[in-house]
Coordinates of C-alpha atoms and ligand atoms in Angstrom, one line a residue:
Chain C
X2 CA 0.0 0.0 0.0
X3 CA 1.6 3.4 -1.1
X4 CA 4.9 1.7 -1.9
X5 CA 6.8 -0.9 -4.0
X6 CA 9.8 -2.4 -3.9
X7 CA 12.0 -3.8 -6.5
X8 CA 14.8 -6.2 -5.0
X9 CA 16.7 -4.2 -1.8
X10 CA 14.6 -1.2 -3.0
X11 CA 11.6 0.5 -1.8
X12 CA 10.1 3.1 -3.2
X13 CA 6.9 5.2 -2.0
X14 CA 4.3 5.8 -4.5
X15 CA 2.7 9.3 -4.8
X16 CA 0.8 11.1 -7.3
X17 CA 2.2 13.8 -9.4
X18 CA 0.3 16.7 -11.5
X19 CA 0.8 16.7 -15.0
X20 CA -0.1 20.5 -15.3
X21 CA 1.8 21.8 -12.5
X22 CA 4.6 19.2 -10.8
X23 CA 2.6 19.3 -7.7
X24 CA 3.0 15.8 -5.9
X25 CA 0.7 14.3 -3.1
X26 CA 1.5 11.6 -0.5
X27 CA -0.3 9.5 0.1
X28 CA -1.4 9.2 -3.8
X29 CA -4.5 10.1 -4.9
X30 CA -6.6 10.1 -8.4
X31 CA -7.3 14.2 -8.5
X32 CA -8.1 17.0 -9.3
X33 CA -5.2 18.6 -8.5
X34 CA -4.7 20.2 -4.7
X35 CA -3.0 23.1 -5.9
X36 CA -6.4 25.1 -6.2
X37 CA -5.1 27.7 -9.0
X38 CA -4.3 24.5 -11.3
X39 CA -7.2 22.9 -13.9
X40 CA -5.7 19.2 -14.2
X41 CA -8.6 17.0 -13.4
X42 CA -6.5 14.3 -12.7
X43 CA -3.3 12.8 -11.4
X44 CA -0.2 10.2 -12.0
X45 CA 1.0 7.9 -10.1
X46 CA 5.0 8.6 -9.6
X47 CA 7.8 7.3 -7.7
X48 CA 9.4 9.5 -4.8
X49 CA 12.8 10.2 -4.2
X50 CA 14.1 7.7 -2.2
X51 CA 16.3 9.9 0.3
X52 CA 15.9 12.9 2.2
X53 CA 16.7 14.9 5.5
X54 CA 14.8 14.5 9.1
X55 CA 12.7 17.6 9.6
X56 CA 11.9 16.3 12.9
X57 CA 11.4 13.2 14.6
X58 CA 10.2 11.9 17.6
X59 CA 9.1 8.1 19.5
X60 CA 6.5 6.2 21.0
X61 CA 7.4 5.6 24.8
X62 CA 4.5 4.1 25.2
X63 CA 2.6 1.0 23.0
X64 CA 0.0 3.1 20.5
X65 CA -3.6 2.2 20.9
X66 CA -5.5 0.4 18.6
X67 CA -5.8 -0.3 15.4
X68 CA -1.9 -0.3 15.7
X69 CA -0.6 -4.1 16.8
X70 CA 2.3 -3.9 19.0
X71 CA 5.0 -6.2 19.6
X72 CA 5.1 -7.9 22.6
X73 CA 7.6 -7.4 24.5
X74 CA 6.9 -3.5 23.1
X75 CA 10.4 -1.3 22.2
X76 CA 9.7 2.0 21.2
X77 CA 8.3 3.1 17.4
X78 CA 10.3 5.4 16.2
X79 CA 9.1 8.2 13.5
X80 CA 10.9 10.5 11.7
X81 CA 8.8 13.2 9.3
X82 CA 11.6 13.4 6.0
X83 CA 11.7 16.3 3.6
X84 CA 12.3 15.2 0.2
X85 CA 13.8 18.0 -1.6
X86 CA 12.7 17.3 -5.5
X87 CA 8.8 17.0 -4.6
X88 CA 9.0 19.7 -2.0
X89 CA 7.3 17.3 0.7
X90 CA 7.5 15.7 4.8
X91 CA 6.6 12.6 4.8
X92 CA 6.0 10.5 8.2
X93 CA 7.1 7.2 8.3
X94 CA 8.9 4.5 11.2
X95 CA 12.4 4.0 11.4
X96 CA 14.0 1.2 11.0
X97 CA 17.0 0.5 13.5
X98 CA 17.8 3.6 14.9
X99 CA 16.4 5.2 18.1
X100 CA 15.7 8.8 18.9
X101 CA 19.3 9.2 20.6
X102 CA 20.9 8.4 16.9
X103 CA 18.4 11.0 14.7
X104 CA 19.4 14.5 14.6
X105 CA 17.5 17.4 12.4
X106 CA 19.4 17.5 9.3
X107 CA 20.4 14.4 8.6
X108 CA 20.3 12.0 5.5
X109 CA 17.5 8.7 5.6
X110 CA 16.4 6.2 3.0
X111 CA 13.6 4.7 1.9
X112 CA 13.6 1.4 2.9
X113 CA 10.1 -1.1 4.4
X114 CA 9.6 -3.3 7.4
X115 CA 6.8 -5.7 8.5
X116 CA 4.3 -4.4 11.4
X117 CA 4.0 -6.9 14.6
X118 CA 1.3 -8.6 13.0
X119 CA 3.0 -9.0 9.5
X120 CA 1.8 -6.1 7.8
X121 CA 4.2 -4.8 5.3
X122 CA 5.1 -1.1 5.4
X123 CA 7.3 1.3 4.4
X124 CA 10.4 2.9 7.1
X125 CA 13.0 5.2 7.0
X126 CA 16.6 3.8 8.0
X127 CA 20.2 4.5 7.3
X128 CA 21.1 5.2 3.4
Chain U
X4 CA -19.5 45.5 11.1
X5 CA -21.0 45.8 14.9
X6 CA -19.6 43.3 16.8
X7 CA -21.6 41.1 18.9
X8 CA -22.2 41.2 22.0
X9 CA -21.2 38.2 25.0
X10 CA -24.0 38.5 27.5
X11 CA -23.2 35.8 29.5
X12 CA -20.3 33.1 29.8
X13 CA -20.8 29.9 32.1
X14 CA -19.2 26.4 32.2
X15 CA -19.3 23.3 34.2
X16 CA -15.6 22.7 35.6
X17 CA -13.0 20.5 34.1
X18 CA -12.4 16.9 35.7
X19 CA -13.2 13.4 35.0
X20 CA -16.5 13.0 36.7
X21 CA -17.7 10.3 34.9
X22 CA -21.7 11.7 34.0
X23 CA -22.7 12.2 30.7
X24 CA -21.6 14.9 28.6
X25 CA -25.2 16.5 28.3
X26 CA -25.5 17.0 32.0
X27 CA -22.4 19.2 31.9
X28 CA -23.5 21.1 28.5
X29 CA -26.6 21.8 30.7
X30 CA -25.1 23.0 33.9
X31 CA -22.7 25.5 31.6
X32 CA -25.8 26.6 29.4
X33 CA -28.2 27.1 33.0
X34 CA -24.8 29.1 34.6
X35 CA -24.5 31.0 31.1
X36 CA -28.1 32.2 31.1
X37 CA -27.9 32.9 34.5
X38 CA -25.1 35.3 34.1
X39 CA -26.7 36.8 31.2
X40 CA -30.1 37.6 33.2
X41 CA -32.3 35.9 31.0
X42 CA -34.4 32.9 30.7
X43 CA -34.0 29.4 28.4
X44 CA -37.4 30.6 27.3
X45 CA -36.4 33.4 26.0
X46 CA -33.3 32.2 23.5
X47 CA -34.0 32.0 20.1
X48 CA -31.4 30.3 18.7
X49 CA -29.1 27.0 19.9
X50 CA -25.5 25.7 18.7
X51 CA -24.4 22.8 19.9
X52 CA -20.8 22.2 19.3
X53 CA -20.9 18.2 18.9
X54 CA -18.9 15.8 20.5
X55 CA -18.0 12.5 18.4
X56 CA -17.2 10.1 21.1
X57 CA -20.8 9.7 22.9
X58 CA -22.9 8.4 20.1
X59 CA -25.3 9.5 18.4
X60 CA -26.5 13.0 21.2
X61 CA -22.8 14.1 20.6
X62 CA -23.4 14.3 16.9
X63 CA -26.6 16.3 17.1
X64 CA -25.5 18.6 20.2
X65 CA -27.7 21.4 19.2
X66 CA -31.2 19.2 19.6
X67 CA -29.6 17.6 22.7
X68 CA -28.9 20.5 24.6
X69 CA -32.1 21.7 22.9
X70 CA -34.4 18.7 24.7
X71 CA -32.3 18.6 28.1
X72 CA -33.2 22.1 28.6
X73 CA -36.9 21.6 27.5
X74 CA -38.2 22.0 24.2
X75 CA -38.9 25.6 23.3
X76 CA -39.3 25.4 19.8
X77 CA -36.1 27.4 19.3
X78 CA -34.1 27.1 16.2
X79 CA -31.0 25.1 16.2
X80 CA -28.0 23.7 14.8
X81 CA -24.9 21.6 15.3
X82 CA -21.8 21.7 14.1
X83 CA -18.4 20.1 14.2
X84 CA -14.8 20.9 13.6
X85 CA -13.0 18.9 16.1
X86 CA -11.1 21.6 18.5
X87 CA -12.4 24.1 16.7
X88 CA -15.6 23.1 17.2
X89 CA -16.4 25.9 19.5
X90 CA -15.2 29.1 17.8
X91 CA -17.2 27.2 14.5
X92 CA -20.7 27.2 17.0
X93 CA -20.1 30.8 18.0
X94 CA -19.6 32.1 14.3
X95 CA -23.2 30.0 13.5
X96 CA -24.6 31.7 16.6
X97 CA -23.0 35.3 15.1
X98 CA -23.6 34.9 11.8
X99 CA -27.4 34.7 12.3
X100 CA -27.4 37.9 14.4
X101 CA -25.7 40.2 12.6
X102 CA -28.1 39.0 9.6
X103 CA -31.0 40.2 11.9
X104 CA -32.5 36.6 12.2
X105 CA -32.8 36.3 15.8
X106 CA -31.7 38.7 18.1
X107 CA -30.2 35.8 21.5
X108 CA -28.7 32.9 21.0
X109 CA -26.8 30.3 23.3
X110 CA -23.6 28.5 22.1
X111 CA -22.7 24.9 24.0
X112 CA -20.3 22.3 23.7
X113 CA -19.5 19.7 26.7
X114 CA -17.1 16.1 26.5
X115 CA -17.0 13.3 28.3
X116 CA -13.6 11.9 27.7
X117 CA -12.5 8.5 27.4
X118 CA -9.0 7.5 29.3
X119 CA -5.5 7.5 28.5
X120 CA -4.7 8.5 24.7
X121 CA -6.9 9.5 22.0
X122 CA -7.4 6.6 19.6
X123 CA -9.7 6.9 16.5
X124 CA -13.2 6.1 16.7
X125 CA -14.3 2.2 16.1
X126 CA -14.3 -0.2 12.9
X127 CA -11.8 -0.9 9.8
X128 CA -11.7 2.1 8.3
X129 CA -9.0 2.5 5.6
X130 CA -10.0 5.3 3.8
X131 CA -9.7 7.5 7.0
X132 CA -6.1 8.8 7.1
X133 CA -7.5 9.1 10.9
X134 CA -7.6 5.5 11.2
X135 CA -4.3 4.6 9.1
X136 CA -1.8 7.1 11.1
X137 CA -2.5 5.0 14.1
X138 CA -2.8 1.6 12.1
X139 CA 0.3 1.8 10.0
X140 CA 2.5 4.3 12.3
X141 CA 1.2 4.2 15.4
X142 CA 1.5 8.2 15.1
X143 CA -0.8 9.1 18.3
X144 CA -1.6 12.8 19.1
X145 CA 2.1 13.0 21.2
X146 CA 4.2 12.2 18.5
X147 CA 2.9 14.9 16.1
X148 CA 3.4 17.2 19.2
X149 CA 6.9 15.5 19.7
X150 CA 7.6 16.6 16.1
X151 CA 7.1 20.3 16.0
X152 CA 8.9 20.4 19.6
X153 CA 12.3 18.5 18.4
X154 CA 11.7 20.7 15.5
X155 CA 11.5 24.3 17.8
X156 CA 14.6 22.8 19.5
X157 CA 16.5 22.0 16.2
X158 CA 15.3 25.2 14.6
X159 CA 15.9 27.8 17.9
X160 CA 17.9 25.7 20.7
X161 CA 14.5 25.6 22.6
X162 CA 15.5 23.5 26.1
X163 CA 13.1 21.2 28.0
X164 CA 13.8 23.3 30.6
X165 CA 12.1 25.8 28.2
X166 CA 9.4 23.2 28.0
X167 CA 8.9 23.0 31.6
X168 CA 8.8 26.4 32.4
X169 CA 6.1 26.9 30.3
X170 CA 4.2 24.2 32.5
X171 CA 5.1 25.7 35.7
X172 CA 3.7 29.1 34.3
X173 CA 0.4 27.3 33.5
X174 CA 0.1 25.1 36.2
X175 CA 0.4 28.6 38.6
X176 CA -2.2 30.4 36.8
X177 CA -4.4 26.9 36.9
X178 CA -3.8 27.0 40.7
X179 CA -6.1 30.0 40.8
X180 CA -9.3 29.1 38.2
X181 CA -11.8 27.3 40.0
X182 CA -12.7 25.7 36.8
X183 CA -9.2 24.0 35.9
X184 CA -8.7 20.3 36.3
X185 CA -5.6 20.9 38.1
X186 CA -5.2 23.1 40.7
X187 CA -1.6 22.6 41.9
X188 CA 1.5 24.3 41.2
X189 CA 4.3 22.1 40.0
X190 CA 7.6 22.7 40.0
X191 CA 10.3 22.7 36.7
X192 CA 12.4 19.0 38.2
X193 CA 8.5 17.5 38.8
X194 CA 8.1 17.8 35.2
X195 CA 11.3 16.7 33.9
X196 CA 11.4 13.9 36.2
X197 CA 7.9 12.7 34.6
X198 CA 8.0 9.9 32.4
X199 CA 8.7 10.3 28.4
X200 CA 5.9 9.9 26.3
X201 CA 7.4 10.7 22.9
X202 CA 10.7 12.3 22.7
X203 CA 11.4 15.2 23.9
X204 CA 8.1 15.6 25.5
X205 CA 7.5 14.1 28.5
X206 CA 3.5 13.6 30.5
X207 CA 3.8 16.9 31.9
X208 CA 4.4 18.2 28.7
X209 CA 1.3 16.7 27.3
X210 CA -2.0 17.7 27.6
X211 CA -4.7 15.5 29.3
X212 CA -8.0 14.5 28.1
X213 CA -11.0 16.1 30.3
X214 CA -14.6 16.0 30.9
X215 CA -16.1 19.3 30.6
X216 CA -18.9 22.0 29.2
X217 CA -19.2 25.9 28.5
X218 CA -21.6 28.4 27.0
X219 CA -21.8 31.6 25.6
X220 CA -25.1 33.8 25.6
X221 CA -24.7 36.2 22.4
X222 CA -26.9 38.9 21.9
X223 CA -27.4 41.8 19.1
X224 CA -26.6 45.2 20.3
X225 CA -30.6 46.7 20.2
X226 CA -31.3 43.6 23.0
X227 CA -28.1 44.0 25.2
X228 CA -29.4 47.6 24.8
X229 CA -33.2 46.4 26.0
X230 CA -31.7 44.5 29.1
X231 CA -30.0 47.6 30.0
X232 CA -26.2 46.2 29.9
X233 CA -23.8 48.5 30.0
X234 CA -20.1 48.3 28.8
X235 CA -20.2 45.1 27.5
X236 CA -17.8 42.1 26.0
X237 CA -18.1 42.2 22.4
X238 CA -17.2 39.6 19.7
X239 CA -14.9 41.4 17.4
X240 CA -13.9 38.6 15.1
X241 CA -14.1 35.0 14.8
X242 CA -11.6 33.4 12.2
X243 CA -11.9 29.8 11.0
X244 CA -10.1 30.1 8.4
X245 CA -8.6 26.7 6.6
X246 CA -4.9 26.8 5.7
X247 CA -3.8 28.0 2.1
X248 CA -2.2 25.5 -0.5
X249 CA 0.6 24.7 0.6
X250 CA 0.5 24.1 3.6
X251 CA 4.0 23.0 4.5
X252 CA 3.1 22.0 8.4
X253 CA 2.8 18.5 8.9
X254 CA -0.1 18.8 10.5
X255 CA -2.2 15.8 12.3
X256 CA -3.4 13.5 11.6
X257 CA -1.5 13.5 8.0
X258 CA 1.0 11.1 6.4
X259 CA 2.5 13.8 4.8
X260 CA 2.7 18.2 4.1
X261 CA 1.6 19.5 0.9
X262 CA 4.2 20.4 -2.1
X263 CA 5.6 23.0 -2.4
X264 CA 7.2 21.9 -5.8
X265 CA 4.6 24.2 -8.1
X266 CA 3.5 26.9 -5.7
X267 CA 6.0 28.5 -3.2
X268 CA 4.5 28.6 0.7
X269 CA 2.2 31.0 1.5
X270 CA 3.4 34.7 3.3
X271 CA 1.9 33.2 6.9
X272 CA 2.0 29.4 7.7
X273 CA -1.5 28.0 8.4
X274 CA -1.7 28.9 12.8
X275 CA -0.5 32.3 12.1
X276 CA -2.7 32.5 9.4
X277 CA -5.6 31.7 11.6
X278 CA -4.4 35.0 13.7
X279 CA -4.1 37.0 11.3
X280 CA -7.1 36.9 9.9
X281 CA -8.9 37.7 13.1
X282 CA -6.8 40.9 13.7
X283 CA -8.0 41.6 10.1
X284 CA -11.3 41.8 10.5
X285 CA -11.0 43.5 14.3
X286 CA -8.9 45.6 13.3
X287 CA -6.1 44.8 15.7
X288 CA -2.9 43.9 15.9
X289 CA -0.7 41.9 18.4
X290 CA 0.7 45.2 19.8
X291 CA -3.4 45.6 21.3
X292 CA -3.4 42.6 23.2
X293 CA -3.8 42.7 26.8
X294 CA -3.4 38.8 26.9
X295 CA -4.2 35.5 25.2
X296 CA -5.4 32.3 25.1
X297 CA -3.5 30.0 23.1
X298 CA -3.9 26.0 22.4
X299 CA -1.0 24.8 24.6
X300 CA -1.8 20.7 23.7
X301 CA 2.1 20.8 24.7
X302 CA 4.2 23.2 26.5
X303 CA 5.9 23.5 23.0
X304 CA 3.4 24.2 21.0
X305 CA 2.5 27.3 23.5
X306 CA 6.0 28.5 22.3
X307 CA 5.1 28.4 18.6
X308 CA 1.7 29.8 19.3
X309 CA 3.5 33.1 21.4
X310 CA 5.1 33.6 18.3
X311 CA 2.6 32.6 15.8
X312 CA 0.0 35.6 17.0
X313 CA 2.9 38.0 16.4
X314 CA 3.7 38.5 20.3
X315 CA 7.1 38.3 19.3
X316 CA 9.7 37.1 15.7
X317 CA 9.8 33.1 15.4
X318 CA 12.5 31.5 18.0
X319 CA 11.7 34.6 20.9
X320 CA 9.1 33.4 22.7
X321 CA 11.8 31.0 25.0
X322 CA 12.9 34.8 25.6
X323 CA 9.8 35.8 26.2
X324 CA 8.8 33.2 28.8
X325 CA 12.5 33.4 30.7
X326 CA 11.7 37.1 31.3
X327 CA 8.1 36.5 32.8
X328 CA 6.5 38.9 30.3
X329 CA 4.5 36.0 29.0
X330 CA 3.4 34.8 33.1
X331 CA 0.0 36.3 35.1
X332 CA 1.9 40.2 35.5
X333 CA 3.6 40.2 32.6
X334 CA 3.4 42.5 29.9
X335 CA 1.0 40.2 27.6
X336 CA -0.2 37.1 29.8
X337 CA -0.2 34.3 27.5
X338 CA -3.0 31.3 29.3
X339 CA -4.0 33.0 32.5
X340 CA -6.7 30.4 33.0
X341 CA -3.8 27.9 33.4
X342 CA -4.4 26.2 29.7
X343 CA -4.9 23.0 28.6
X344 CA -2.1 22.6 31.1
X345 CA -4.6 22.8 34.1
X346 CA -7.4 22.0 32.3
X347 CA -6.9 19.2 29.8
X348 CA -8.9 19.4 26.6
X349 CA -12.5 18.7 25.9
X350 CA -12.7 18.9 22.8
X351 CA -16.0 20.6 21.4
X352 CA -15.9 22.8 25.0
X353 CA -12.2 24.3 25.1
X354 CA -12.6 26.9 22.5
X355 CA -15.9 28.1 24.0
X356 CA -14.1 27.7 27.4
X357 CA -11.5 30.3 26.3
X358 CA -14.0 32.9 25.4
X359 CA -15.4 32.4 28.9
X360 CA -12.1 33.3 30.2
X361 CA -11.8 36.4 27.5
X362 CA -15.0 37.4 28.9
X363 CA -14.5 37.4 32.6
X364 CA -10.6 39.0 32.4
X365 CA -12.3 41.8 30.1
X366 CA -15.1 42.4 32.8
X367 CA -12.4 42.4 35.5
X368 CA -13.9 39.8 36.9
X369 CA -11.2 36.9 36.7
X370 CA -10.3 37.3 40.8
X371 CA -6.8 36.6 41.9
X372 CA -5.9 35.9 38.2
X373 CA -7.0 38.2 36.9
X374 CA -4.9 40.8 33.9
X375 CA -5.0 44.3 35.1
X376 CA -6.8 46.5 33.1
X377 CA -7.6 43.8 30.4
X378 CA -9.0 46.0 27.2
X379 CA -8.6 43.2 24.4
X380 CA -8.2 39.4 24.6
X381 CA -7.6 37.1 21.7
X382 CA -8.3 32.7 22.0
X383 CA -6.5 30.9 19.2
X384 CA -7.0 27.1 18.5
X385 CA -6.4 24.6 15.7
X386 CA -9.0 21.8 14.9
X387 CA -7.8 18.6 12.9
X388 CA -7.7 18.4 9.4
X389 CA -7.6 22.0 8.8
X390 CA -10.0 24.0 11.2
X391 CA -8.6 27.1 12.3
X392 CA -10.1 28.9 15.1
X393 CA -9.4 32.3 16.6
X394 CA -11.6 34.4 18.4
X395 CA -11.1 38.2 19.4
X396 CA -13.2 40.0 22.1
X397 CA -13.2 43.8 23.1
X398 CA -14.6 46.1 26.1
Ligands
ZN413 ZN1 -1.6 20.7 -10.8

């Protein structure tokens, strides 16, 4: 859902205006959300795969349903990652690396883990 | 445009008391038309600010309220906008009078709050980004809240100490409204000795969830003049203005911000937006305030408020709050009834709950918290997916 991956590479799947280069996350079929532009409709298109943390931030606690968490629960990390091309945050977990090892600034990867209960999704981790 | 005017300002206090929501909708509404001097009899007009977690009388508010009271055959409606839910009710309840269709109207909204953190409501429901934050991220309310704060330290050097002193502030107002949840100061190592919720903000960072109600009598200027009121509060603008494309805040309960690869960010991002557009239509600037109420969900986010209603340039507020000039006799009080800090949030009350406190520090009525000489209040607030709410009042 909202991603693919193609061998060791994940990619997230957005939707890209034809008329004006605006992009969404998560994808969507249209019109457009920039309100001054008339395309009706949108393309699917593959995000850059690497940008910088504009914040980030964990779950001490395990989130309430309908999230499944692990048992014994470690923290979730997030980390919200600004992709420069499509001029974008997007939110996703990290993968293997804790709060103490973020820092504004730095450089993550698109890459996708499995939820506790299997579910496939995409994370952020070390490029 | 004549500015409406606040007759009367009631609410039921914040807690978890465990009784339905109507019951403390009621007791605000009977305390608000008490205040005002008038009966349920003779209101004209309801607005029910709904509440979505007590089935189906939380969604139609305005009828509830409406039937608790006792049918009157008054005209209602109901409305919702998550936290902005109240400022939304009020601008219903203004609308209609300043198009001469009724001439007093009452404007309620009560919670009763489940435990522990928000979740979304019930069911598979995977066309509700709602519903998928917490299901593939387990993004709760904290984390987006963690997010701006790490951000505000990243951006500005913003301390937890910072953080904490913002909740000692509130916490000593809170001490001194009878309303608040909370009534105790706390002191700066209490709350950074409280557990982490989601880095850097820790419980006494965060917000609580609270039962609670509050109502506002509004009234057209000929039947204030009727009743005989003298120097009243007026409504001098409500804003609920939705952000403008793009909005680069990554705001809850989204996956992502808008682009910004077509259309550069607008001049004001989307909260100081919201104030600016009620200083617009007042009138007013920042430099007018006497104090304000802003949405402190986390002691952070009261930073980026202080500077998002222009008190002071982005990255001054920690200033601000070091030198006391944001504190009960500082220059510009920022949360004199002690916040969300002391109050904890319910949802479709707390902006209506801020314009009681606008009300009673403008009548000089607020007791031993009270602003001296209070001439102009502004209540700012920011309801999910894209509900802006601000709220300016005058005497
Ligand atoms: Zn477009």
């Amino acid at each position: 859902m909202w991603f693919t991956i193609e061998g060791d590479r994940a990619w997230l799947l957005g939707a890209r205006c034809p008329a004006c280069g605006t992009v969404c996350f998560p994808p969507k079929a249209g019109p457009c959300p920039n309100p001054r532009c008339p395309a009706e409709a949108l393309e699917e298109t593959r995000l850059s795969r690497r940008g910088r943390v504009w914040s980030y931030t964990n779950s001490c606690y395990p989130p309430p349903e309908p999230f499944v968490a692990a048992r014994p629960y470690t923290p979730v990390t997030l980390a919200a990652v600004e992709l420069e091309e499509e001029g974008i945050v997007v939110l996703g977990q990290v993968k293997d690396l804790t709060v103490g090892e973020l820092a504004v600034g730095m450089e993550l990867e698109l890459t996708h883990g499995a939820l506790a209960d299997g579910r496939p999704v995409w994370m952020w981790g070390k490029p | 445009m004549s500015h409406p005017i606040i007759l009367g300002v009631g609410m039921h206090p914040w807690g978890k008391w465990g009784r339905p929501f109507v019951e403390y909708g009621v007791a605000a509404a009977r305390a608000a038309l008490r205040d005002a001097g008038i009966d349920w009899t003779d209101v004209q007009f309801l607005v029910g600010a709904d509440t979505i977690r007590n089935g189906y009388p939380g969604f139609v508010a305005g009828a509830t309220f409406a039937q608790a009271l006792g049918w009157t055959g008054a005209r209602i409606a109901s409305c919702y906008a998550a936290c902005a839910s109240g400022a939304q009710a009020l601008d219903i309840a203004r609308a209609r009078i300043l198009a001469g269709l009724c001439d007093v109207a009452l404007v309620v909204g009560a919670d009763a709050a489940p435990k522990g953190f928000f979740k979304p409501v019930g069911g598979d429901r995977p066309d509700d980004p709602d519903w998928l934050r917490f299901r593939l991220l387990g993004a709760t309310n904290p984390a987006y809240f963690a997010l701006y704060a790490r951000r505000r330290m990243a951006l500005y050097g913003t301390t937890p100490e910072d953080f904490a002193a913002v909740k000692v502030k509130n916490a000593r107002a809170g001490a001194l409204n009878p309303n608040a949840r909370y009534r105790k100061e706390v002191t700066a190592e209490e709350v950074l000795a409280s557990p982490m919720v989601a880095d850097p903000l820790r419980l006494m960072d965060i917000c609580a969830t609270s039962d609670g109600g509050a109502a506002v009598v509004l009234a057209s200027e000929s039947y204030a003049r009727r009743l005989g009121v003298t120097r009243p509060v007026r409504v001098a603008a409500v804003s609920t203005v939705t952000p403008t494309f793009p909005n680069t805040v990554l705001e809850l309960p989204a996956f992502a911000t808008d682009s910004t690869a077509a259309v550069p960010p607008p001049e004001r991002p989307f909260r100081a937006a919201v104030a600016h557009a009620a200083y617009e239509e007042a009138g007013l600037g920042p430099g007018d305030l006497s104090f304000a109420e802003v949405y402190d969900l986390s002691t952070a986010l009261e930073l980026d408020w202080v500077e998002d209603i222009g008190l002071c340039a982005p990255g001054e507020a920690d200033r601000l709050l070091r030198e006391g000039r944001t504190a009960l006799g500082g220059r510009v009080p920022v949360n004199p009834s002690g916040g969300l800090a002391s109050f904890g949030e319910a949802i479709p009350a707390q902006a209506i709950a801020q314009v009681c406190e606008l009300t009673w520090q403008l009548r000089g009525a607020a007791g031993p918290r009270q602003v001296p000489g209070a001439r102009v209040g502004l209540a700012v607030n920011q309801g999910l997916f894209g509900h802006g709410s601000a709220v300016i009042a005058v005497r």
